PDB file of C-alpha atoms in Angstrom:
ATOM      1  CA  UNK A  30     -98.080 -50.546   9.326  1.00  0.00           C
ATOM      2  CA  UNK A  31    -101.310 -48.901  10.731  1.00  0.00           C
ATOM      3  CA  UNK A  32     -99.940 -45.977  13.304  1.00  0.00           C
ATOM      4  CA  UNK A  33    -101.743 -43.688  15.919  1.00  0.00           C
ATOM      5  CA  UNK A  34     -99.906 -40.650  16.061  1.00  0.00           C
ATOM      6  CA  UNK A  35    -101.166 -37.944  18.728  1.00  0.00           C
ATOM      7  CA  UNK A  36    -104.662 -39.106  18.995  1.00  0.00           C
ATOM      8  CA  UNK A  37    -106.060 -36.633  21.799  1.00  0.00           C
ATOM      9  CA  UNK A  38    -108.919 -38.267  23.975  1.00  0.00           C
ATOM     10  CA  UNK A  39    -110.606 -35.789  26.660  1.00  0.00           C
ATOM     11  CA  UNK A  40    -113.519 -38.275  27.921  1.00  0.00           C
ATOM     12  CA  UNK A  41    -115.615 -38.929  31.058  1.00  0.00           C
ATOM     13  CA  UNK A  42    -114.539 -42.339  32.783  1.00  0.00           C
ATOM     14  CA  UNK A  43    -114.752 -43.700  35.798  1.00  0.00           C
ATOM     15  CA  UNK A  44    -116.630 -40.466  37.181  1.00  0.00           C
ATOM     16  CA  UNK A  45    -113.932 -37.685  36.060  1.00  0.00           C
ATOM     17  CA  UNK A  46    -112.308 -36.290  33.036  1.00  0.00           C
ATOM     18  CA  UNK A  47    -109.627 -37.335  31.873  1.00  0.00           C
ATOM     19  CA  UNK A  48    -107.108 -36.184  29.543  1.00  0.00           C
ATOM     20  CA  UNK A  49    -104.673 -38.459  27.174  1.00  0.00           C
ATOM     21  CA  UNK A  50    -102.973 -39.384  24.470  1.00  0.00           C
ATOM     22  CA  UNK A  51    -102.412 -42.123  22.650  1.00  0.00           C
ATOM     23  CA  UNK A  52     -98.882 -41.690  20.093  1.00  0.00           C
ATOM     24  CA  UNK A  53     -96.929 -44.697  17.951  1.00  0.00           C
ATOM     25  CA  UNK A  54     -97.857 -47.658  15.852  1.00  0.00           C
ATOM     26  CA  UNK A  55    -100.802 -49.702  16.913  1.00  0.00           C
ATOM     27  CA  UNK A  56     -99.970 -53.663  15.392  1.00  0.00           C
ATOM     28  CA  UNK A  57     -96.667 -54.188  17.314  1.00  0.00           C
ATOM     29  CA  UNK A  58     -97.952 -56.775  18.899  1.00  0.00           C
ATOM     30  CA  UNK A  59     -96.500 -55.444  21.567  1.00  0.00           C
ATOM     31  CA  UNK A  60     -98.493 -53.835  25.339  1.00  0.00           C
ATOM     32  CA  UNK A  61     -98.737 -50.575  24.758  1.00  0.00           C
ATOM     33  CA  UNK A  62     -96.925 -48.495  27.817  1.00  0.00           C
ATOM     34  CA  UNK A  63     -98.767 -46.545  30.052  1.00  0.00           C
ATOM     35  CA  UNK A  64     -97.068 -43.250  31.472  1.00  0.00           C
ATOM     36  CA  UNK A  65     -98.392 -42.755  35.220  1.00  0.00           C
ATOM     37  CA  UNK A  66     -96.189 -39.540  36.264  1.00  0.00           C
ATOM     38  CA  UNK A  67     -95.785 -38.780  39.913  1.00  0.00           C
ATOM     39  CA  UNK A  68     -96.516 -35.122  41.963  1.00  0.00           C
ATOM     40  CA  UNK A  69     -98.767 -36.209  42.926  1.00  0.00           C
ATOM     41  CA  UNK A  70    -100.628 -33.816  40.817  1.00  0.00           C
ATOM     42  CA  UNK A  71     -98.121 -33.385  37.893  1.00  0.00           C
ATOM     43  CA  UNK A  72     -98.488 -34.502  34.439  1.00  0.00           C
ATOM     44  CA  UNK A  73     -97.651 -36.159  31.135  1.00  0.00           C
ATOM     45  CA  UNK A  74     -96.555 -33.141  29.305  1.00  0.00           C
ATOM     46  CA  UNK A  75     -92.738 -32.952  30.326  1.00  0.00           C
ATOM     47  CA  UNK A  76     -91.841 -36.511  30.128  1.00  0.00           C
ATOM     48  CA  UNK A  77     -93.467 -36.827  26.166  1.00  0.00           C
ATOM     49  CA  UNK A  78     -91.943 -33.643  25.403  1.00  0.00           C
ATOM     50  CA  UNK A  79     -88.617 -34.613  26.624  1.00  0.00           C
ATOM     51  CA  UNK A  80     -88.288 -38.161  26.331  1.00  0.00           C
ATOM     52  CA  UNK A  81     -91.244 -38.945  24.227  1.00  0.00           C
ATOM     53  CA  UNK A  82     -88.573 -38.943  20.750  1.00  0.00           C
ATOM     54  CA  UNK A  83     -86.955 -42.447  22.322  1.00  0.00           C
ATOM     55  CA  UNK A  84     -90.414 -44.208  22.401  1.00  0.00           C
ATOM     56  CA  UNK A  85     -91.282 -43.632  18.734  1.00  0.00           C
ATOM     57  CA  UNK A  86     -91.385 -47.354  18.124  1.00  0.00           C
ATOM     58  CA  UNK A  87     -93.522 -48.004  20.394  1.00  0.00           C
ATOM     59  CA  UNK A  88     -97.335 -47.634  21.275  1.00  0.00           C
ATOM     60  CA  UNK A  89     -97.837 -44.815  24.606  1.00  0.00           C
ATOM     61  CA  UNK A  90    -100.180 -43.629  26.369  1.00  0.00           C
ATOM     62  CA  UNK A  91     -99.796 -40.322  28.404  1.00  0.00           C
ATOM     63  CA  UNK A  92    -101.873 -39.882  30.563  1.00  0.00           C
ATOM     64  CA  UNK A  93    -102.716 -37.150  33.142  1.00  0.00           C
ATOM     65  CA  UNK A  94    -104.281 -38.124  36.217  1.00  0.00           C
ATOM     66  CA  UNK A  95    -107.496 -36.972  37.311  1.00  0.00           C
ATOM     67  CA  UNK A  96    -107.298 -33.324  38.800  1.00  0.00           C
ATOM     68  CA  UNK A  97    -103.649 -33.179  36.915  1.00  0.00           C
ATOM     69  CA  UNK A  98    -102.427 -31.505  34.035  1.00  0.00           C
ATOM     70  CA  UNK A  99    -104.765 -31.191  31.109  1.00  0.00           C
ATOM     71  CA  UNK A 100    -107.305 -33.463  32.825  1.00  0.00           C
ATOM     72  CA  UNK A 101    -110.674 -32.071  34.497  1.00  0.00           C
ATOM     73  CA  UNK A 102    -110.308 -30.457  38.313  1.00  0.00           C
ATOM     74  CA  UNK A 103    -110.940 -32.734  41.160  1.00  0.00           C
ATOM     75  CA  UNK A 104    -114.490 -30.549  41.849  1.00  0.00           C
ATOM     76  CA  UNK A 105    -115.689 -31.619  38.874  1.00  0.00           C
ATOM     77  CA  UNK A 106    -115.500 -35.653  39.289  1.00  0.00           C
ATOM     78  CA  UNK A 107    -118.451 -37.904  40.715  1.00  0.00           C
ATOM     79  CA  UNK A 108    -115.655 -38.808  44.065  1.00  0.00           C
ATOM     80  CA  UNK A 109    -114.863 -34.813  44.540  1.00  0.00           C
ATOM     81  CA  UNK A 110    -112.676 -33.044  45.497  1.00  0.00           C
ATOM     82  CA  UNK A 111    -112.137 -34.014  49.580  1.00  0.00           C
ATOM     83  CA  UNK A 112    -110.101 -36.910  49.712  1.00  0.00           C
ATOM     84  CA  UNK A 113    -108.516 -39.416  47.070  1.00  0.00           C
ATOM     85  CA  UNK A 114    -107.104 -42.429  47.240  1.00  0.00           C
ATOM     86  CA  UNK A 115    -105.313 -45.142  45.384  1.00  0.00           C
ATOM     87  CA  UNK A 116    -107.982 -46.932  44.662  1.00  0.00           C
ATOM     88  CA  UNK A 117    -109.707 -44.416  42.318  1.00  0.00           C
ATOM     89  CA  UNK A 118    -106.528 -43.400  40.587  1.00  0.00           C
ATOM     90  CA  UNK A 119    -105.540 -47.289  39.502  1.00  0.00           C
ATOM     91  CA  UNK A 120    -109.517 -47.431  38.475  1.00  0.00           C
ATOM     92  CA  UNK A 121    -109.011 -44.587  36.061  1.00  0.00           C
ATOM     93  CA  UNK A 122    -106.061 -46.511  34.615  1.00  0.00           C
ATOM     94  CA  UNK A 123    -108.070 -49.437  34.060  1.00  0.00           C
ATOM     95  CA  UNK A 124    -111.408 -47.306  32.587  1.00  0.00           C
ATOM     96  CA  UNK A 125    -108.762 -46.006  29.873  1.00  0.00           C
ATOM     97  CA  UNK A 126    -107.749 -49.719  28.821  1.00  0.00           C
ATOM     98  CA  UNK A 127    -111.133 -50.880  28.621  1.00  0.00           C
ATOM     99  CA  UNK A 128    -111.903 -47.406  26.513  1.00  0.00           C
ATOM    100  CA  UNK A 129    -109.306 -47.507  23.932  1.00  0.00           C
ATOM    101  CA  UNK A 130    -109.968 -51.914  24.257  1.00  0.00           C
ATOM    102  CA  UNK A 131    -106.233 -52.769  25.046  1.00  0.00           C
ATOM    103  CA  UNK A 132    -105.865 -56.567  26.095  1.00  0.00           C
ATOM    104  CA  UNK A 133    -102.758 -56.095  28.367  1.00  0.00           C
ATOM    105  CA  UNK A 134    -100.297 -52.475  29.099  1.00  0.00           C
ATOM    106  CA  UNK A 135     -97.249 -51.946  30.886  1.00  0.00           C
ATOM    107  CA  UNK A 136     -97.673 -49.618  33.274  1.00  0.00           C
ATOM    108  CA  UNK A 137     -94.639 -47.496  33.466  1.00  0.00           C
ATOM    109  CA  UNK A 138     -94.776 -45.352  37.044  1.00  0.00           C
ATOM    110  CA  UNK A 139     -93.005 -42.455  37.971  1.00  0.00           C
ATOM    111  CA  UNK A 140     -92.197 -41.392  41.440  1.00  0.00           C
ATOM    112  CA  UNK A 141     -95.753 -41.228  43.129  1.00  0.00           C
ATOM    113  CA  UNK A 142     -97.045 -42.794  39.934  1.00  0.00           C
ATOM    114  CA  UNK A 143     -94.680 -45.659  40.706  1.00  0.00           C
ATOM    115  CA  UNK A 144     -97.418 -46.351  43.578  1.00  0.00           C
ATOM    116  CA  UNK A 145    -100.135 -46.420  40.926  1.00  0.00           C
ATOM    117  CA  UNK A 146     -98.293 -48.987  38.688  1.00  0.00           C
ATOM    118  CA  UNK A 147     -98.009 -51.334  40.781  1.00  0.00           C
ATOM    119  CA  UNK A 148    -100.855 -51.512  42.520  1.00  0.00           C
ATOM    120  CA  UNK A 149    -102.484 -52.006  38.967  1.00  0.00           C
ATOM    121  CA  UNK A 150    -100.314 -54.988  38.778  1.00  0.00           C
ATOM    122  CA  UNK A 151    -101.526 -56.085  41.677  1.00  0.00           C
ATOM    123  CA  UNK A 152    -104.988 -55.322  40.983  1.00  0.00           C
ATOM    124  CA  UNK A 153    -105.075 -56.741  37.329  1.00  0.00           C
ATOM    125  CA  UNK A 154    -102.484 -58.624  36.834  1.00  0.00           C
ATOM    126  CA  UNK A 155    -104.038 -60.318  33.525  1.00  0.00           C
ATOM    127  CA  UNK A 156    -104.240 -57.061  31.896  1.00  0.00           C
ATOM    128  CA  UNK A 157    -100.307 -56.303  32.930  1.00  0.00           C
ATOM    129  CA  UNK A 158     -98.047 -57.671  31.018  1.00  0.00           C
ATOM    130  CA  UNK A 159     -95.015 -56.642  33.426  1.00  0.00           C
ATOM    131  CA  UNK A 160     -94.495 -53.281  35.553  1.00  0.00           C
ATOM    132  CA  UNK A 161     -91.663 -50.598  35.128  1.00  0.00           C
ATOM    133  CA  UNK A 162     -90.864 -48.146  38.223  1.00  0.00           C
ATOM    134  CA  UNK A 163     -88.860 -45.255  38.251  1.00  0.00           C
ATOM    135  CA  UNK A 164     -87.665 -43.945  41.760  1.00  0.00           C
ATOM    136  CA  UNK A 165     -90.456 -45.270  43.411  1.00  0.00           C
ATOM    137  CA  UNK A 166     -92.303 -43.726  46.337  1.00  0.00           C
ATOM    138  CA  UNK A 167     -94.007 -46.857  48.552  1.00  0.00           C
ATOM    139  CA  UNK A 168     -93.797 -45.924  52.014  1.00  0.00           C
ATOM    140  CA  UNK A 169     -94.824 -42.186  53.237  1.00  0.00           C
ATOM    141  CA  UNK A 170     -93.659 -42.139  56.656  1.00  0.00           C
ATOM    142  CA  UNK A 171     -90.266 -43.235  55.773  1.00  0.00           C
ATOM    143  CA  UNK A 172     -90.138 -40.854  52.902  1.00  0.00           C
ATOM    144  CA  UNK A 173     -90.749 -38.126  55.685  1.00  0.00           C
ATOM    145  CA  UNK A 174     -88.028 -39.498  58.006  1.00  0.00           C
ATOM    146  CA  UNK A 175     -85.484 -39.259  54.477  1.00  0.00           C
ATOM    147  CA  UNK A 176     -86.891 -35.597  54.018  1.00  0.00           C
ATOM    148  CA  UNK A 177     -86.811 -34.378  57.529  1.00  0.00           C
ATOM    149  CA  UNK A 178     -83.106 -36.025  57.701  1.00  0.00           C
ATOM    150  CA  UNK A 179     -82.411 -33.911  54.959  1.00  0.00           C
ATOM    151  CA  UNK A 180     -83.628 -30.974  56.066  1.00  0.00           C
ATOM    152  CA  UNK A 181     -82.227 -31.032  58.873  1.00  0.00           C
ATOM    153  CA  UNK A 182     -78.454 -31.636  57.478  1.00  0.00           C
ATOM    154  CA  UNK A 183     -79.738 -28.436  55.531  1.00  0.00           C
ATOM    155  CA  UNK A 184     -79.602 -26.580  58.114  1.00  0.00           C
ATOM    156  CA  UNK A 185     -76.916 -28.214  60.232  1.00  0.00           C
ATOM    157  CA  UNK A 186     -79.522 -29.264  63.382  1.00  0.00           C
ATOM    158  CA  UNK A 187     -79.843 -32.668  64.682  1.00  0.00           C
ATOM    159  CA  UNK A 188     -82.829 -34.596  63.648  1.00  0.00           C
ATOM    160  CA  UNK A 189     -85.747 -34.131  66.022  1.00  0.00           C
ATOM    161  CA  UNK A 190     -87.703 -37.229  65.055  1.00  0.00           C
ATOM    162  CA  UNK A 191     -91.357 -36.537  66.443  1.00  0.00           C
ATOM    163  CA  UNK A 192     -92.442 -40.264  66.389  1.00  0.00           C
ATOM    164  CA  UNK A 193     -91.251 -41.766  69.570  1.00  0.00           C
ATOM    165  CA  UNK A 194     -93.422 -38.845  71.247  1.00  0.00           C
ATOM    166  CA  UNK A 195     -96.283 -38.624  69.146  1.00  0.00           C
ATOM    167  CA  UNK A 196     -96.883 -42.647  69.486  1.00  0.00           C
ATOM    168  CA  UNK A 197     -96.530 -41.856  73.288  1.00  0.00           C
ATOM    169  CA  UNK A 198     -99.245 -39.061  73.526  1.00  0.00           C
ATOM    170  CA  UNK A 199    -101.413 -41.530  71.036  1.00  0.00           C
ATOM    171  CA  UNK A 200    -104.157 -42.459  72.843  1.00  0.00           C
ATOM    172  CA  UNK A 201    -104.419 -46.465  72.362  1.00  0.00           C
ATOM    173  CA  UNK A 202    -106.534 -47.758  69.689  1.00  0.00           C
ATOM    174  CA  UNK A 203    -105.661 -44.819  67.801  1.00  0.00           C
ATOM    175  CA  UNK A 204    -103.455 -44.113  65.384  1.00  0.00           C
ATOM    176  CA  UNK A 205    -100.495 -41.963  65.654  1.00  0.00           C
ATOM    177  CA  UNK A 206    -100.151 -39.545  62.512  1.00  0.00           C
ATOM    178  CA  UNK A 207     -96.446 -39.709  62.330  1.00  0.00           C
ATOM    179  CA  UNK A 208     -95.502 -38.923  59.008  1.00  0.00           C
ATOM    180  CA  UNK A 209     -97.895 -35.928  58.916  1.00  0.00           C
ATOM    181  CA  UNK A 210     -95.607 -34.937  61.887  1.00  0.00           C
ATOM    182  CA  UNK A 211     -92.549 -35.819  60.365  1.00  0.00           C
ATOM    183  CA  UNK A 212     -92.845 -33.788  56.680  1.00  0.00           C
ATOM    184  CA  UNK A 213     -93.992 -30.953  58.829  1.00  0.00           C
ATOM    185  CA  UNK A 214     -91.001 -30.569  61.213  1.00  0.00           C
ATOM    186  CA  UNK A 215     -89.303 -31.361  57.686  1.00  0.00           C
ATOM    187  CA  UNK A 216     -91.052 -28.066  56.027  1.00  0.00           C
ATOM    188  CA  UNK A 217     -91.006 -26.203  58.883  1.00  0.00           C
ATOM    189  CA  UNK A 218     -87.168 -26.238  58.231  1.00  0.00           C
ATOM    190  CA  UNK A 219     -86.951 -26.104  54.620  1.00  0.00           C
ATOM    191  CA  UNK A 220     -89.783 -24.941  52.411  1.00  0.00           C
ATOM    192  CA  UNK A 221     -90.802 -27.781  50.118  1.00  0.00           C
ATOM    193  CA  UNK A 222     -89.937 -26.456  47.393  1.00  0.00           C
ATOM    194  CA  UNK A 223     -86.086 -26.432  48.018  1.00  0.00           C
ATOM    195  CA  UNK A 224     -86.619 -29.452  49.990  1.00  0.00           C
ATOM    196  CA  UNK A 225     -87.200 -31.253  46.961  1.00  0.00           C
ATOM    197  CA  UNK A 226     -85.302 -29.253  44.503  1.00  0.00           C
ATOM    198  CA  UNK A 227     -82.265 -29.932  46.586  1.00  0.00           C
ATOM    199  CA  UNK A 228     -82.819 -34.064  47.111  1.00  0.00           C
ATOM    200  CA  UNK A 229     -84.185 -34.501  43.901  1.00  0.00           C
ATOM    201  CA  UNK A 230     -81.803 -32.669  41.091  1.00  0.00           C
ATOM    202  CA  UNK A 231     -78.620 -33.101  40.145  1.00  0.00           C
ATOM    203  CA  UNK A 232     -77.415 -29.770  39.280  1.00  0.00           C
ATOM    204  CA  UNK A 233     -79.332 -26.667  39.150  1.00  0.00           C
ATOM    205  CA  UNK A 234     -79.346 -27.056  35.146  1.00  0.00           C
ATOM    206  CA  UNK A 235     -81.574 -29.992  35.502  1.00  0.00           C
ATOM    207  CA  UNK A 236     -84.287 -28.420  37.424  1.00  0.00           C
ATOM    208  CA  UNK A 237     -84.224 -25.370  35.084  1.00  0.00           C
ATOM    209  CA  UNK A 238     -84.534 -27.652  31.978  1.00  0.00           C
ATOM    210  CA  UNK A 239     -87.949 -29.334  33.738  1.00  0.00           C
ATOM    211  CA  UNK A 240     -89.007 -25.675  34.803  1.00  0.00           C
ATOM    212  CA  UNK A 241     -88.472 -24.294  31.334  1.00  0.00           C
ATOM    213  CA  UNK A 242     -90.647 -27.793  30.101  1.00  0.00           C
ATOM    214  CA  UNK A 243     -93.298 -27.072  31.864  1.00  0.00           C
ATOM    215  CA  UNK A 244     -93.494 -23.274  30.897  1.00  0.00           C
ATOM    216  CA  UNK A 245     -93.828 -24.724  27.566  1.00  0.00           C
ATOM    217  CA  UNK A 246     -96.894 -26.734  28.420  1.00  0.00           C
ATOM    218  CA  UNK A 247     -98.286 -24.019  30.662  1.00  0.00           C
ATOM    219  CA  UNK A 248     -99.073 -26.688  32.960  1.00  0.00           C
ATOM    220  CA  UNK A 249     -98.935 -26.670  37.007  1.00  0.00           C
ATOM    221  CA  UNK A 250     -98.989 -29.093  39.626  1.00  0.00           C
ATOM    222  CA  UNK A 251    -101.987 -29.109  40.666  1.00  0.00           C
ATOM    223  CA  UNK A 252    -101.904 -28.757  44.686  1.00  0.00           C
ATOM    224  CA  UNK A 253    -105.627 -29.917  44.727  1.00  0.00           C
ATOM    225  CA  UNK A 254    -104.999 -33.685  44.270  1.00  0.00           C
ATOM    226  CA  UNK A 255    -101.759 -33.859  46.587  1.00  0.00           C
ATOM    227  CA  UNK A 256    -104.310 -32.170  49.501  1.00  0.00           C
ATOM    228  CA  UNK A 257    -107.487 -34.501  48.322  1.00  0.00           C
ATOM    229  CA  UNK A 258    -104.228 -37.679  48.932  1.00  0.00           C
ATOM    230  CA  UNK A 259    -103.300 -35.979  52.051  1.00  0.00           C
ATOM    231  CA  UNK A 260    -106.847 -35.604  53.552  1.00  0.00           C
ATOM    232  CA  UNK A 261    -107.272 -39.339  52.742  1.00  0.00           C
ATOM    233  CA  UNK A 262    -103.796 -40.126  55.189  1.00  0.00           C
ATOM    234  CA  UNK A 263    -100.965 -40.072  52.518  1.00  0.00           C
ATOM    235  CA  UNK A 264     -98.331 -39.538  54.879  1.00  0.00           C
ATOM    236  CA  UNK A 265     -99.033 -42.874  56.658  1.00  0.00           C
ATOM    237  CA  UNK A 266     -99.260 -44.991  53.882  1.00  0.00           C
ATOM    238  CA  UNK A 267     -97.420 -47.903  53.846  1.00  0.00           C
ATOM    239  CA  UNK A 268     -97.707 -49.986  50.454  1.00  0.00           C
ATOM    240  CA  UNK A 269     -95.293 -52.643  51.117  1.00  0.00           C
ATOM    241  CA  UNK A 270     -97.077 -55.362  52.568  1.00  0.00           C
ATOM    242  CA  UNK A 271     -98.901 -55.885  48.881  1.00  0.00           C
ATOM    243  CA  UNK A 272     -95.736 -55.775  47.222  1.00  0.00           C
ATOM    244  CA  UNK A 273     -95.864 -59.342  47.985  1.00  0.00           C
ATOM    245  CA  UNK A 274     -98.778 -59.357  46.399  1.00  0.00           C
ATOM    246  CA  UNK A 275     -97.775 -58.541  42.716  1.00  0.00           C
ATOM    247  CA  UNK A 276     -97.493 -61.520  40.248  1.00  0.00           C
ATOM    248  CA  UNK A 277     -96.225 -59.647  36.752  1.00  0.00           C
ATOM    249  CA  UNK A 278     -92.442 -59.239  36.721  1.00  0.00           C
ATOM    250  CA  UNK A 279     -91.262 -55.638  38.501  1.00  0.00           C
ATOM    251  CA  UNK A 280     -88.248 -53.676  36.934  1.00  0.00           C
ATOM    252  CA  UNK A 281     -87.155 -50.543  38.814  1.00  0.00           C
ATOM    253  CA  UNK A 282     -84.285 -47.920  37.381  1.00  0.00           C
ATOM    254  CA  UNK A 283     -83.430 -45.829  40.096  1.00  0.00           C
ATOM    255  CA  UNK A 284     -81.565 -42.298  40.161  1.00  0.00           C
ATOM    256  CA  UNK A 285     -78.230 -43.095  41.924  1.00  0.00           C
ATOM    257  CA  UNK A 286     -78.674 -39.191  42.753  1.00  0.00           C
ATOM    258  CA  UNK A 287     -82.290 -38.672  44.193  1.00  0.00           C
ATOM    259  CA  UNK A 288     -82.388 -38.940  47.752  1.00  0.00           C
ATOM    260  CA  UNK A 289     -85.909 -39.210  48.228  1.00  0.00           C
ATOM    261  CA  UNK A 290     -86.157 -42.854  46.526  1.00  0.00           C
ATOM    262  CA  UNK A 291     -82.708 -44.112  46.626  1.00  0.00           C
ATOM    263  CA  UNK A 292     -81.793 -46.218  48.172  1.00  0.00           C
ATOM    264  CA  UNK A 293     -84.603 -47.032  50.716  1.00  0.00           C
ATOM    265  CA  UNK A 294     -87.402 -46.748  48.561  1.00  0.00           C
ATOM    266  CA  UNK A 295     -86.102 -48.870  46.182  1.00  0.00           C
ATOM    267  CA  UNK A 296     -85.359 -51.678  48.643  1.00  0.00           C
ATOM    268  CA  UNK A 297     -88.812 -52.166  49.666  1.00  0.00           C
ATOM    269  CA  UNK A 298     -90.300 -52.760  45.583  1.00  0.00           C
ATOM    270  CA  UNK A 299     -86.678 -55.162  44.813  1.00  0.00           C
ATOM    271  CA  UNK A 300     -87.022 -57.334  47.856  1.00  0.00           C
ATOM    272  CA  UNK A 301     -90.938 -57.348  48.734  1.00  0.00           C
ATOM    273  CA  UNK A 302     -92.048 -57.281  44.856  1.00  0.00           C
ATOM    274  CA  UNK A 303     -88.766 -59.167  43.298  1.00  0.00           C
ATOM    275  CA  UNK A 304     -88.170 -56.798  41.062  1.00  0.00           C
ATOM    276  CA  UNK A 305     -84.907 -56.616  39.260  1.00  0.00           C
ATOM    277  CA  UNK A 306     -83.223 -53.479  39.743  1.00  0.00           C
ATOM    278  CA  UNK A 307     -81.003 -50.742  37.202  1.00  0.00           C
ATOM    279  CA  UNK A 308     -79.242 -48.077  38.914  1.00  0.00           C
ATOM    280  CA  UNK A 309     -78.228 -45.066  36.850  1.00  0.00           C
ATOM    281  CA  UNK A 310     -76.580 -41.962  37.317  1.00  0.00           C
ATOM    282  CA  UNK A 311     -78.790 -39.159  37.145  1.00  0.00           C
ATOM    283  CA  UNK A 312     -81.374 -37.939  39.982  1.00  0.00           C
ATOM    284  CA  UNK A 313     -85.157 -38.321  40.315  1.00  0.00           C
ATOM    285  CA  UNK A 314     -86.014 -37.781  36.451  1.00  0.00           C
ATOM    286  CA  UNK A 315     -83.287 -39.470  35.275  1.00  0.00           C
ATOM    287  CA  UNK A 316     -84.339 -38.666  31.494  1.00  0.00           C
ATOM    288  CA  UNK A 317     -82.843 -35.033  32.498  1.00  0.00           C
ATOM    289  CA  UNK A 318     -79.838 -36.224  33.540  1.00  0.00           C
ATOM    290  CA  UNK A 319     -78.513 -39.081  31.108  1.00  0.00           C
ATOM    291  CA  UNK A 320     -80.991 -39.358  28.275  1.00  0.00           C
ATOM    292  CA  UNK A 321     -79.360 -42.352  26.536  1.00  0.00           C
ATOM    293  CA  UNK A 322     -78.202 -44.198  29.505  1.00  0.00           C
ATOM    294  CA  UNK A 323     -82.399 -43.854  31.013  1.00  0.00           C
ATOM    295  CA  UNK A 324     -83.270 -45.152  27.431  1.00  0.00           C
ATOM    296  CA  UNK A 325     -81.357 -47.997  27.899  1.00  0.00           C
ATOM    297  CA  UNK A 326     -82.260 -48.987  31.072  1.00  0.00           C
ATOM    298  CA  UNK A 327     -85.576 -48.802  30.298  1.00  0.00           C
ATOM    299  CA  UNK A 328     -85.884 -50.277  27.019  1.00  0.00           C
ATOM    300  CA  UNK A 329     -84.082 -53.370  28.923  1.00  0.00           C
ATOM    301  CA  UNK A 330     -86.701 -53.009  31.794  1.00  0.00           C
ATOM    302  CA  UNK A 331     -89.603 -53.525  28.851  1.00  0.00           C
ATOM    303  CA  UNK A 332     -87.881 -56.432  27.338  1.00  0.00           C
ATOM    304  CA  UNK A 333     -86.374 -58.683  29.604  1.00  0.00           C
TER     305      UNK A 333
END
């Protein structure tokens, strides 16, 4: 059996470089997978170093986003560092299949990176040979409403909802900003930090064992690309109308635990995108919580 074990590519595609690599056999005659993590602005490192032992048998790609991880700063790419948008990120994924001459990956999405994974479904669905999300994030101003609602039980106030006002004081033809509005009366409550911490983790031993991961790789998240997203309207983002869109079958394991993706998240991808859905008990990286039980639900996500 010819194998590809840590191959390390650093190369210039699609205007920005780009860090991954490319670990497990080669002839499976199987799509290789394609890790998109989330952040935005994260990286590959903590998900190969912690999960990356129950994917042995199969071909991966880990790759960090441009501006992310191990990958080349946003300043340094053709598009710049000012704005970015989905578009470019789902054209990087595509420039690395056409470098290392795949026929057809599986896009496997995390959180943010979710959003990427599908919309490279969408985009090329004859290079997809299906799509597996993991507490998916597809629409930003409800995401805001969930993290304002939790802030707000955080710290025992009713929630003040900005939107009916803001849309009011909108002058027409305009657009009314509302989930800008809405993750900063969320943040202005609860730094983001524990905002997410507290929605997102189980227990405090989870966090600490994805804090003490990324220590390891020396790796942060880089704040660039999540401002570059926002400048480009983030917040008011609203992917689902082109879930209806995506042709390649959609399998989603959500964290029964993480509050920013479960349940309403997950609604939009398994009615709008038919995807089939696996709910386990752990929170938004479920790999911390229940190793073998993730595992399972996703090695049935890449072969049903």
């Amino acid at each position: 059996m010819t194998t590809d074990f840590d191959a390390v590519y650093e190369e210039r595609l699609n205007g920005a470089n780009l860090y991954f690599e490319v670990v497990g056999p080669a002839d499976l005659g199987e799509p290789p997978i394609v890790f998109l993590h989330g952040g935005p602005g994260y990286n590959s490192y903590s998900f190969h170093s912690l999960f990356g032992e129950h994917l042995e048998h199969r071909q991966v790609i880990y790759l960090d986003q441009r501006g992310s991880g191990r990958s080349g700063p946003l300043e340094d790419t053709e598009q710049g560092d000012e704005a970015l948008d989905l578009d470019t990120l789902v054209d990087d994924v595509e420039a690395v299949r056409e470098f290392l001459g795949l026929g057809t990956i599986i896009p496997l999405g995390h959180g943010f990176g979710a959003l990427i994974a599908l919309e490279y479904a969408r985009r090329y669905p004859v290079h997809t040979a299906r799509v597996v999300v993991v507490n998916p994030w597809v629409h930003f101003p409800e995401l805001a409403y969930t993290l304002l609602a939790e802030a707000s039980a955080l710290r025992s106030v009713p929630v003040n909802d900005p939107a009916d006002q803001l849309r009011a004081e909108t002058p027409q033809g305009q657009h009314p900003a509302v989930g800008a509005a809405r993750i900063e009366a969320a943040f202005a409550l609860v730094n983001a930090r524990d905002l997410l911490n507290t929605t997102q983790f189980t227990d405090a031993a989870s966090r600490m064992h994805l804090e003490f991961a990324d220590v390891e790789g020396q790796l942060l998240s880089a704040g660039e690309v999540q401002q570059a997203l926002v400048n480009q309207g983030l917040w008011e983002f609203e992917y689902p109308p082109f879930l209806t869109e995506i042709r390649r079958p959609v399998f989603i394991i959500a964290g029964a635990h993480d509050r920013t993706s479960y349940p309403e998240q997950v609604q939009w991808v398994a009615d709008l995108a038919g995807g089939d859905v696996t709910v386990v008990d752990a929170g938004h990286y479920p790999w911390l919580d229940d190793k073998e039980a993730f595992a399972e639900a996703l090695e049935e996500g890449l072969e049903r």
